[in-house]
Tab-separated table of N, CA and C in Angstrom:
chain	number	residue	atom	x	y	z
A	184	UNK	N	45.104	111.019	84.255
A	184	UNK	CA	45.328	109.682	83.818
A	184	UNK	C	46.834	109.411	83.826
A	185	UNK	N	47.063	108.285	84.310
A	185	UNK	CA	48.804	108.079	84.571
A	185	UNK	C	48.835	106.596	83.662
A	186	UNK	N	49.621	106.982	82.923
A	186	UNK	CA	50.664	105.834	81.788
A	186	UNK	C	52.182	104.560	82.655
A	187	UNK	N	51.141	103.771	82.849
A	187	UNK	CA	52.730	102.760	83.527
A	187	UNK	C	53.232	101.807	82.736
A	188	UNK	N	54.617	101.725	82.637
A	188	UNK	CA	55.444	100.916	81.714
A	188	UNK	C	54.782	99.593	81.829
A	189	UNK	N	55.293	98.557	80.964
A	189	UNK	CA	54.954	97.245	80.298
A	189	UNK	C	55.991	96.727	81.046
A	190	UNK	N	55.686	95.299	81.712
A	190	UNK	CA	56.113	94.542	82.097
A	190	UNK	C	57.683	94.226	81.772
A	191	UNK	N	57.636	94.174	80.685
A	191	UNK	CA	58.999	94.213	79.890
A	191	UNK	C	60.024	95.215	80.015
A	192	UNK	N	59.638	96.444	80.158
A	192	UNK	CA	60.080	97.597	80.348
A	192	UNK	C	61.032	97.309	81.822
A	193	UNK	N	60.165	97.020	82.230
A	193	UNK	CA	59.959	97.336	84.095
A	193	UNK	C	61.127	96.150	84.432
A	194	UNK	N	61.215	94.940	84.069
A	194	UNK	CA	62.055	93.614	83.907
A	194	UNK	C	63.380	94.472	83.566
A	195	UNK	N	63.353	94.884	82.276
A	195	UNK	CA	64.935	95.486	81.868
A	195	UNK	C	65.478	96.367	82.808
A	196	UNK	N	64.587	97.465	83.189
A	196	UNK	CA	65.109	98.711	83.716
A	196	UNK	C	66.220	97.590	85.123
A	197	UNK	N	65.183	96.853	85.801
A	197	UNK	CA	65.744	96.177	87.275
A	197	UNK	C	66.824	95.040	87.085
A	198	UNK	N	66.862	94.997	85.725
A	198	UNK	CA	68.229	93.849	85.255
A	198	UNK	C	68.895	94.870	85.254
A	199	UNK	N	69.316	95.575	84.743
A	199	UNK	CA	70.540	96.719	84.358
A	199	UNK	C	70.719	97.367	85.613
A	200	UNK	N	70.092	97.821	86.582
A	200	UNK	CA	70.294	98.009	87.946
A	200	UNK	C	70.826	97.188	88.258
A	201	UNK	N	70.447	96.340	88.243
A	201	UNK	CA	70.869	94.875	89.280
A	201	UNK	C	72.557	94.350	88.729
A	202	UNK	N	72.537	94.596	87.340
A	202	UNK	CA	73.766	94.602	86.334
A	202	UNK	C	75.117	95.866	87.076
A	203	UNK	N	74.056	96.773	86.656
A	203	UNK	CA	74.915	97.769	87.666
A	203	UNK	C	75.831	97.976	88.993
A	204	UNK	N	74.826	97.192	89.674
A	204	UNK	CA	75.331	96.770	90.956
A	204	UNK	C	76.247	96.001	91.178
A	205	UNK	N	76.069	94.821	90.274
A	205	UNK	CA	77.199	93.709	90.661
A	205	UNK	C	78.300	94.152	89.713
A	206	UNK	N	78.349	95.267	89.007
A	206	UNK	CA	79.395	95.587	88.466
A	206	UNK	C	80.390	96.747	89.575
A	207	UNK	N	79.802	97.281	89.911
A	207	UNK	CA	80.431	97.991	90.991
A	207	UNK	C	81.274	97.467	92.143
A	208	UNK	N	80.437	96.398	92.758
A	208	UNK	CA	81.028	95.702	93.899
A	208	UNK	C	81.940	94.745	93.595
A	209	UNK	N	81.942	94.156	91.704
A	209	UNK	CA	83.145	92.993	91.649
A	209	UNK	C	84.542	94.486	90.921
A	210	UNK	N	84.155	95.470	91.001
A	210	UNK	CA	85.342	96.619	90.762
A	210	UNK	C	85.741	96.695	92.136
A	211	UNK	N	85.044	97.025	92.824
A	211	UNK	CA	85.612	97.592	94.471
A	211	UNK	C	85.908	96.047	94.869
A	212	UNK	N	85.714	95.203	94.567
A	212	UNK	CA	86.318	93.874	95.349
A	212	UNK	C	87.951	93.578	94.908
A	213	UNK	N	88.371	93.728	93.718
A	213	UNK	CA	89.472	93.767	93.129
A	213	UNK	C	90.225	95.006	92.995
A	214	UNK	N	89.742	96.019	93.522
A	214	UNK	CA	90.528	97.249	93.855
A	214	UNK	C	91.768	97.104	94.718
A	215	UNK	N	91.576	96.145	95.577
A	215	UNK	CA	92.201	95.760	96.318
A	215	UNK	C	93.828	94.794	96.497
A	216	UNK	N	93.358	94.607	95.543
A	216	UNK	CA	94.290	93.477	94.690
A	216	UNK	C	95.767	94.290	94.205
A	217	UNK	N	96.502	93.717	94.585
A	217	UNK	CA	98.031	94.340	94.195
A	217	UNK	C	98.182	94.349	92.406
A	218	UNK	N	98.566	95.065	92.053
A	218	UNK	CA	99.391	95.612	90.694
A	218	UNK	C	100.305	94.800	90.588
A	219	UNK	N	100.848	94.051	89.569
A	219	UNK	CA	101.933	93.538	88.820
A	219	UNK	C	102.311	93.954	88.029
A	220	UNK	N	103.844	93.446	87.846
A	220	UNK	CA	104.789	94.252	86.609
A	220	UNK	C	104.633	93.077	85.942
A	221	UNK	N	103.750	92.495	85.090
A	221	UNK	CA	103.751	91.488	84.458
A	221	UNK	C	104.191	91.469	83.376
A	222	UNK	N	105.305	89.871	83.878
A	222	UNK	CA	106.239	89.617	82.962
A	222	UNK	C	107.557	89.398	84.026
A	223	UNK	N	108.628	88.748	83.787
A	223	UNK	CA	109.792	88.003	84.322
A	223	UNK	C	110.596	88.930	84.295
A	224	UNK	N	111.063	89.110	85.716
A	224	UNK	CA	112.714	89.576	85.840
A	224	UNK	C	113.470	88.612	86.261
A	225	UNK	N	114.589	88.688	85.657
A	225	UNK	CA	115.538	87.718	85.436
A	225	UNK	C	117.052	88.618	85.839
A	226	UNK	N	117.698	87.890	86.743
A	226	UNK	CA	118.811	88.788	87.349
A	226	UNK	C	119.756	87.125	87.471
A	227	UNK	N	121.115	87.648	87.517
A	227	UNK	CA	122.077	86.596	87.286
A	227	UNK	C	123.134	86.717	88.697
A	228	UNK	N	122.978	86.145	89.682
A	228	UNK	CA	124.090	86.339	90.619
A	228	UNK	C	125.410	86.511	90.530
A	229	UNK	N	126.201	86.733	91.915
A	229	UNK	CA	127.851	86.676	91.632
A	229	UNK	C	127.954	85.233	91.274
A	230	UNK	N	127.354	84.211	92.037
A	230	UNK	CA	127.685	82.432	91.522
A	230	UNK	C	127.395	82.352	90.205
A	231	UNK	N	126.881	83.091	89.114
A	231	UNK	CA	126.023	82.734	88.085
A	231	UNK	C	124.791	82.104	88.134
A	232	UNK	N	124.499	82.374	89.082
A	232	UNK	CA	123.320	81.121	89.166
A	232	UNK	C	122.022	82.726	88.518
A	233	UNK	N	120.916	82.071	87.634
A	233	UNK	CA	119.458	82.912	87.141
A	233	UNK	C	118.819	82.628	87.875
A	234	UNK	N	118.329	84.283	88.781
A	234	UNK	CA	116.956	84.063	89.165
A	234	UNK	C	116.059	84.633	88.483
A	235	UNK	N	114.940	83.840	88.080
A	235	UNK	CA	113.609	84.531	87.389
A	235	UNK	C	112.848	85.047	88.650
A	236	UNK	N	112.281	86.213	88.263
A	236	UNK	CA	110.604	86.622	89.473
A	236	UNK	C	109.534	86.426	88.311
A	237	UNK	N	108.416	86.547	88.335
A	237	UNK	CA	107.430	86.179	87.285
A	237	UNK	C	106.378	87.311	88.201
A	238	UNK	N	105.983	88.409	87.435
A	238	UNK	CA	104.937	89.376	87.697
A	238	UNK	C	105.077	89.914	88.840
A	239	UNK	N	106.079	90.448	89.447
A	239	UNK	CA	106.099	91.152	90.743
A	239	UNK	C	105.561	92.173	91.202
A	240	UNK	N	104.793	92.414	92.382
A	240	UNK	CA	104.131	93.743	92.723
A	240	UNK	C	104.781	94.738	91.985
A	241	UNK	N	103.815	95.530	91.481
A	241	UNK	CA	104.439	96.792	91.309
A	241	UNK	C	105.014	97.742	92.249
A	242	UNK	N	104.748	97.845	93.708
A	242	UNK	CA	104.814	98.716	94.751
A	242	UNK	C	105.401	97.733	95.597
A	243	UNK	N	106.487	99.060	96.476
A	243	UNK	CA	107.748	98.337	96.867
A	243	UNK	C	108.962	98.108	96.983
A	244	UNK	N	109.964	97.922	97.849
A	244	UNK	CA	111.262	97.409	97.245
A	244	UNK	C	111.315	95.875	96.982
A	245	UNK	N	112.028	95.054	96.108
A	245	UNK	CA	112.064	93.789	95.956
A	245	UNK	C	113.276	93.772	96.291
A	246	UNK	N	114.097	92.728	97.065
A	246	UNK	CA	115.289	92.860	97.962
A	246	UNK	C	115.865	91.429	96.625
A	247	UNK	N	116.968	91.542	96.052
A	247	UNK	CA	117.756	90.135	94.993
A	247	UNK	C	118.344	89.156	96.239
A	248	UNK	N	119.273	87.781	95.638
A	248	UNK	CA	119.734	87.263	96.348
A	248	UNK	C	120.828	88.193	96.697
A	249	UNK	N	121.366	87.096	98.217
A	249	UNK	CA	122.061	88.260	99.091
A	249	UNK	C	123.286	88.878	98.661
A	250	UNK	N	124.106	87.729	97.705
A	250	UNK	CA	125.419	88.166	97.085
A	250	UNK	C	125.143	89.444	95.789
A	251	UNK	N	124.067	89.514	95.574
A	251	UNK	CA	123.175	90.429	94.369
A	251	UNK	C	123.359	89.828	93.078
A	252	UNK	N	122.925	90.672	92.314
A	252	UNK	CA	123.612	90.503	90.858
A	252	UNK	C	124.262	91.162	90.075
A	253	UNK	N	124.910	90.326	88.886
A	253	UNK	CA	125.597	91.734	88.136
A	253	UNK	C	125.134	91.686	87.194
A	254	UNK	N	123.861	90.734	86.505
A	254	UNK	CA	123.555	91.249	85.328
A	254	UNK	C	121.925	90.819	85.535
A	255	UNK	N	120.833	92.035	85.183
A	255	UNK	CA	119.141	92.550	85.402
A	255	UNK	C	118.622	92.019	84.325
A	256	UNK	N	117.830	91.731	83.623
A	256	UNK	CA	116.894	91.661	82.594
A	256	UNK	C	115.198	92.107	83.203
A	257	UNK	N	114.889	93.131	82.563
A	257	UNK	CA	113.396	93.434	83.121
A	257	UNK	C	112.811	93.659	81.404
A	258	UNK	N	111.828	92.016	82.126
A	258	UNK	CA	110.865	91.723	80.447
A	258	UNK	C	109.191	91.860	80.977
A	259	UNK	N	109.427	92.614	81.840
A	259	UNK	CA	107.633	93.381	82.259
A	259	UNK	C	107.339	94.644	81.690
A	260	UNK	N	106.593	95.130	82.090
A	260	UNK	CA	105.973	95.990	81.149
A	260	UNK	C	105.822	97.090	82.194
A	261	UNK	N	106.621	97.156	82.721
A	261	UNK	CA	106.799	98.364	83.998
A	261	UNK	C	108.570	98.735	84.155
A	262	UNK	N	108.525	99.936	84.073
A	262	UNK	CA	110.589	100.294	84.229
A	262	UNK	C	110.796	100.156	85.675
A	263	UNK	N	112.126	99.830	85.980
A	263	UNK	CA	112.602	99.696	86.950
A	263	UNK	C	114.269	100.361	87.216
A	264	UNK	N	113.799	100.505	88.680
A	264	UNK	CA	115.245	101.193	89.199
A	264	UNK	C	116.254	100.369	89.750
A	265	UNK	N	117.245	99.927	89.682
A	265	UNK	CA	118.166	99.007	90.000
A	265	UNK	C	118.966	99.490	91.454
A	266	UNK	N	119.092	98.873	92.516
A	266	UNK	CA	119.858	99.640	93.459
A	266	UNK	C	120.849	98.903	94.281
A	267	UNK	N	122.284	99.491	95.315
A	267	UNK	CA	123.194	98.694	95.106
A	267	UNK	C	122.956	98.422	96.498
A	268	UNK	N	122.113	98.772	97.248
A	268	UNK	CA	121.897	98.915	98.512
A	268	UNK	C	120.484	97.621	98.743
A	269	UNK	N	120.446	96.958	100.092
A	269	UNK	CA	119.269	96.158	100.063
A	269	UNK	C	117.998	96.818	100.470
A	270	UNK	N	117.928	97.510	100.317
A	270	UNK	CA	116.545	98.705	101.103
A	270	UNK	C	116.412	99.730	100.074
A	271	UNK	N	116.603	99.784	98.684
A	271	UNK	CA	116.129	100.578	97.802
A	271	UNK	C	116.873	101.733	97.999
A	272	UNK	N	117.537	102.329	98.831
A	272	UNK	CA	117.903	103.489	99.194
A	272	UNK	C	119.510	103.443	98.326
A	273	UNK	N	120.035	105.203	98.617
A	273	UNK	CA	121.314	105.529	98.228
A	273	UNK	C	121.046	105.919	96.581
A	274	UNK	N	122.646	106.370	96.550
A	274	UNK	CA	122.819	107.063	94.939
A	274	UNK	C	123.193	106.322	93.687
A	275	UNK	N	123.640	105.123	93.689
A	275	UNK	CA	124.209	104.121	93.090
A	275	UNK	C	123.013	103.449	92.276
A	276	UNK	N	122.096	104.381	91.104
A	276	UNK	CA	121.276	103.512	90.838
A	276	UNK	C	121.212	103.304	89.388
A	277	UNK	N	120.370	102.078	88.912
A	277	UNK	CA	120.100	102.325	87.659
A	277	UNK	C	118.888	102.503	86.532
A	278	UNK	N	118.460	102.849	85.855
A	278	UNK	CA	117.308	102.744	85.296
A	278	UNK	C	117.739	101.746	84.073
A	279	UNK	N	115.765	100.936	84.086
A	279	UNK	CA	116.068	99.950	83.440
A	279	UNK	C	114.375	99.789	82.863
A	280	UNK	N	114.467	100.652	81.678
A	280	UNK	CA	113.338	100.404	80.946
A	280	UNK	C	112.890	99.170	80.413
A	281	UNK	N	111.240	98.988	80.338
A	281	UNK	CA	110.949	97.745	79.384
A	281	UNK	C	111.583	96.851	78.646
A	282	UNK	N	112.067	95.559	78.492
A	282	UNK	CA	112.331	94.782	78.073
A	282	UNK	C	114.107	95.254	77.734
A	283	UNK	N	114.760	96.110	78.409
A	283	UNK	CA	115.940	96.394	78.268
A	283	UNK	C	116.906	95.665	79.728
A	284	UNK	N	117.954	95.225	79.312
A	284	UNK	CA	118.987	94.464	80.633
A	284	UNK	C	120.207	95.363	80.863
A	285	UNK	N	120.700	95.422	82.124
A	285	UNK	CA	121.551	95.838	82.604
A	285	UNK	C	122.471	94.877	83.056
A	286	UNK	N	123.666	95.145	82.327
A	286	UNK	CA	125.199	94.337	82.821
A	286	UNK	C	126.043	95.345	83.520
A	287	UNK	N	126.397	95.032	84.932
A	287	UNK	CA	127.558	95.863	85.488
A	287	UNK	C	128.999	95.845	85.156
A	288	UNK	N	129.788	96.494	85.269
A	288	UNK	CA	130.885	96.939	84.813
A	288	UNK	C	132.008	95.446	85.952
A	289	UNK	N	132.667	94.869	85.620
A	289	UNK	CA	133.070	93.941	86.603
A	289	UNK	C	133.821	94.658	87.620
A	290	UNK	N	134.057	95.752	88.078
A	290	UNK	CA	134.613	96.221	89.207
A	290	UNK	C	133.475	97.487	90.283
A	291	UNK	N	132.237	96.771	89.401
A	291	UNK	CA	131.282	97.781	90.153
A	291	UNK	C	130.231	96.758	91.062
A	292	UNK	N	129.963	97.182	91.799
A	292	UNK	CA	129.069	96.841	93.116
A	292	UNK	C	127.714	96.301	92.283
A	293	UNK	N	127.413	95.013	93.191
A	293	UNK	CA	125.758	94.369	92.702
A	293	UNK	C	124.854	95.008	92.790
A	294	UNK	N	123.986	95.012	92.064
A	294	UNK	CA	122.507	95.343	92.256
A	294	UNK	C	122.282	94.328	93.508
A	295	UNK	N	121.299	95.394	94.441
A	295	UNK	CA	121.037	94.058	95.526
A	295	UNK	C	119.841	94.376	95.645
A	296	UNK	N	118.833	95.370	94.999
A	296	UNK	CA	117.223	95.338	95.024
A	296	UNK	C	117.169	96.144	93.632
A	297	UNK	N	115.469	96.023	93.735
A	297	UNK	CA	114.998	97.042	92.545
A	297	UNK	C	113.626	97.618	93.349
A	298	UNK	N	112.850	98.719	92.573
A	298	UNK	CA	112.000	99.092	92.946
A	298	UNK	C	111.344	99.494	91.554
A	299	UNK	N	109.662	99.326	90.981
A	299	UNK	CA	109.295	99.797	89.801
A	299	UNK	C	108.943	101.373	90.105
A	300	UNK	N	109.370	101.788	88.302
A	300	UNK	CA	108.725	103.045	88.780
A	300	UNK	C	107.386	102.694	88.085
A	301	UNK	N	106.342	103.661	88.663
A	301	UNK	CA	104.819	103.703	88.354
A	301	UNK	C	104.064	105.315	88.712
């Protein structure tokens, strides 16, 4: 003699599958999706002029304006490396934790990118 579930039973089990499923595929659909350092970096040129970024990839170099800057503010929630070069590269760098700003020394070279660390 064989015992088969109740209608009800049988309804739930194939919702929660079915639950299952579309939980998987809206994860792997947004897997895809770039990382942000969310939250504003704010860097100040040689003109003085503020540029804000608002949530920037996490991955990457981010290249500043071309004259650079001399003073960083990073109010994301990801640290960043400051660099004097436009391609992330070389020894001239700085670290620049969470919600902490970097002012250069007035006879020292611009920041002219950053890159997060992660």
């Amino acid at each position: 003699m064989s015992v088969t579930a109740p209608p009800t039973v049988l309804r739930r089990r194939a919702g929660t599958a079915a639950g299952a499923a579309l939980l998987t595929l809206a994860v792997a659909g947004c897997s895809g999706l770039g990382r942000t350092a969310v939250g504003p970096v704010s860097y100040t040129t040689g003109q003085d002029k503020v540029v804000t970024v608002h949530s920037p990839l996490v991955r990457g170099c981010h290249r500043m304006a071309p004259d650079g800057a001399s003073k960083v503010e990073n109010l994301t929630l990801v640290d960043m490396t400051l660099y004097t070069t436009r391609d992330c590269s070389g020894r001239g760098t700085a670290y620049v934790a969470t919600t902490f700003t970097d002012t250069n020394a007035e006879r020292a070279l611009p920041w002219r990118s950053y890159r997060f660390v992660h």
